[in-house]
Amino acid sequence: MELNTIERDDIGAAAEDLVVLPAATRKVFVKTYGCQMNVYDSQRMTDALAIDGYAATDAVGEADLVLLNTCHIREKAAEKVYSELGRIRELKAERAKAGREMLVGVAGCVAQAEGAEIIRRSPVVDLVIGPQTYHRLPGVLAKARSGEKIVETDYAVEDKFEHLPQPKRAELIRRGVTAFLTVQEGCDKFCTFCVVPYTRGSEVSRPVAQIVAEAERLADAGVREVTLLGQNVNAWHGRGEDSEEWGLGRLLFRLAEIPGLARLRYTTSHPRDMDDELIAAHRDLPALMPYLHLPVQSGSDRILKAMNRRHMAKDYLTLIDRIRAARNDIALSGDFIVGFPGETEADFEATMQLVEDVNYASAFSFKYSPRPGTPGAEMNDQVPEAVKDERLQRLQALLLKQQQHFGASLVGRTIDTLVEKPGRQAGQKVGRSPWLQPVIVDEKAGEIGDIIQVRITKAGYNSLFAELA
Ligand code: SAH
Ligand code: SF4
Ligand code: F3S
C-alpha cells in the first residue's frame, strides 16, 4: 500500500466546505477500553488516520471523528459503550446544528461481536469496524463521509500489521520511553467463559522480521522498555533468522540484542504455553524483567475442567516452582474468576488455597459474567450474584494483603528504576520498578529514559517511594 508515501500537506487543502472539513484539519478523538492490545491498536489506528489527515484530540466535542475502541470481555465493559454513545449523540446533534460533521465509529471487540446490531441499537453510529480490518480504516471512512453506514467485521485475509502505516519518529518520541508491541493476536483455546476467540479470531503470530523492525524503530526513538503483547503471547512462534522455528524465548533473546532496549516484558501468557526455552529466558536474559502475569482463573480442578483450561491446579503450582527455580525474585501476577457456573464453596476454597500457595505480587479478579455465544453462558448452576460478590470480596482481601506484603518487602532494598515521566506532584518523577510498580523519585534523580539505582524508602498501596542510591 502506498499509504506511507502520502504526505499530510498533499491532502485536501483545496476543499473549503463547511460540512466536510479539509482533510488536513480534521480531528479524531479515540477512546480506548479493555486490554493493552486495544491500547496498541488505538495507536496504530491513530497513525493510519494521521496519514489520512486526522490530528488526534483529547476534546470529544471538537472531533470530526469519534472512535470508541471497545472491549467485550464482561458485560459491564460492553455496556459502557452504549452509555458513551448516548452522550456522543448529543454532541453530534450540537455539531450538526453548527454545520459540522461528526462521524462516530465503534471499533474493537464489541464491534466484532455485535456488528450491525450496534447501529440498530444506536443509530448515531456511522461505522463498525472489527480488530482485523483496521488497515482498511481510511477507505472505510471515505465511504462513511458520503453518508453510507458501514459494518466491516470480516477476518481479513491480508496481514493488517503489514498494511498499517508506521508512526513518525517524532510521534514515537512523544509517546515516551515504554511501548507496547503486539506480536501475536487471537486465541484458539476456547475457554468456556471467554469471548476472545470469537472477537479476535484464531491465533496469528507476526513474523520475526516485522517484529524486529518495529522494535528497532522504537529503540531508535528512545524507547527503553518494550512489552510484547498477545492474547496468548507465549503461543507466539515463527521462522527465525536462522530458518529455525522460534518460540517466544528465542524472540526475546533476539530483541535483547537491539541497542538501547534495556527491558523486555510480555503479556498475557497461558500456563500451557510456558515452554522450557521461555523459562530459561527468565534465568539467562537480564533484560527480561522478573515479572510474570500468568492467569490461572481457579484453583479447583473441577472448575478448571469446566472452564476448558486443560490443566490442573497442581500443574500450575509445579510450573510456578520451575519458574521460581529459574528466577527466584520473579513477581507473579494472575487473573481469577469467581462464581463460574457450578462453583461450590469447596471449589472457591481451593482457589483461596492456591492463592495462599503461590503468594502473588499483584492480581486481577472478576465475577464471572456470562457472555453471549460462549458455552459457560448456557451452563446450569449459574451462581447467584450475592454469592459472587461475597467470594470476590474475600479473594480480593487476600490478594490485596499479598500485594501490600510484596511492596513492604522491598523497603530498604536498592533496585533499578526506569525513569518514565514527570510525576503528578511538582518536583517528582515517576519511574518503573522491575516488578512493574510505579516508583516516585525526586525529579533530579535522573532524566526520562535513564535507568537509575534507587533505595526504596516507603511502599504505598500501588507505588513505591525511593531516593537515589
Ligand atoms: N488470554 C488470557 C486472558 C484474556 S481475558 C488468558 O488466557 O489468561 C483477561 C481476563 O478476563 C481473563 O484472564 C479472565 O480472568 C477474565 N475474563 C474473561 N472472560 C470473563 C468472563 N466471562 N467473566 C469474568 N471474567 C472474565
Ligand atoms: Fe480467553 Fe482462554 Fe483464550 Fe485466554 S486462553 S483469551 S481466557 S479463551
Ligand atoms: Fe477486551 Fe477484546 Fe481485549 S474483549 S480484553 S479488548 S481482546
XYZ file of N, CA, C and O and ligand atoms in Angstrom, residues 187 189-191 193-194 196-197 231-232 270 297 309, ligand 2:
60
model
N -6.916 -16.244 19.564
C -6.808 -17.338 20.513
C -7.553 -18.566 20.011
O -8.660 -18.451 19.502
N -7.868 -21.272 22.157
C -8.021 -22.104 23.350
C -9.467 -22.314 23.778
O -9.788 -23.284 24.429
N -10.334 -21.408 23.451
C -11.764 -21.566 23.736
C -12.081 -21.949 25.184
O -12.754 -22.941 25.436
N -11.576 -21.184 26.115
C -12.041 -21.329 27.498
C -13.545 -21.041 27.471
O -13.996 -20.154 26.742
N -15.637 -19.584 29.249
C -16.203 -18.303 29.704
C -15.896 -17.157 28.761
O -16.414 -16.067 28.937
N -15.029 -17.362 27.769
C -14.313 -16.247 27.143
C -14.750 -15.928 25.713
O -14.939 -16.824 24.883
N -12.889 -13.989 23.636
C -11.760 -13.573 22.795
C -11.607 -14.392 21.503
O -11.379 -13.823 20.433
N -11.746 -15.744 21.553
C -11.597 -16.481 20.293
C -12.614 -16.046 19.223
O -12.338 -16.187 18.030
N -2.928 -12.060 23.030
C -3.944 -12.686 23.881
C -3.382 -13.953 24.493
O -3.772 -14.373 25.562
N -2.457 -14.560 23.756
C -1.746 -15.760 24.200
C -0.315 -15.586 23.778
O 0.191 -16.311 22.938
N -0.421 -18.003 28.774
C -1.251 -19.114 29.212
C -0.325 -20.172 29.825
O 0.737 -20.456 29.257
N -7.159 -18.513 36.849
C -8.639 -18.407 36.891
C -9.277 -19.091 38.093
O -10.197 -18.557 38.697
N -9.688 -25.108 30.721
C -8.330 -24.561 30.810
C -7.284 -25.633 30.466
O -6.130 -25.340 30.215
Fe -9.813 -16.313 26.566
Fe -8.898 -18.643 27.357
Fe -8.062 -17.593 25.058
Fe -7.306 -16.512 27.371
S -6.813 -18.568 26.631
S -8.044 -15.410 25.554
S -9.105 -16.777 28.632
S -10.138 -18.290 25.518
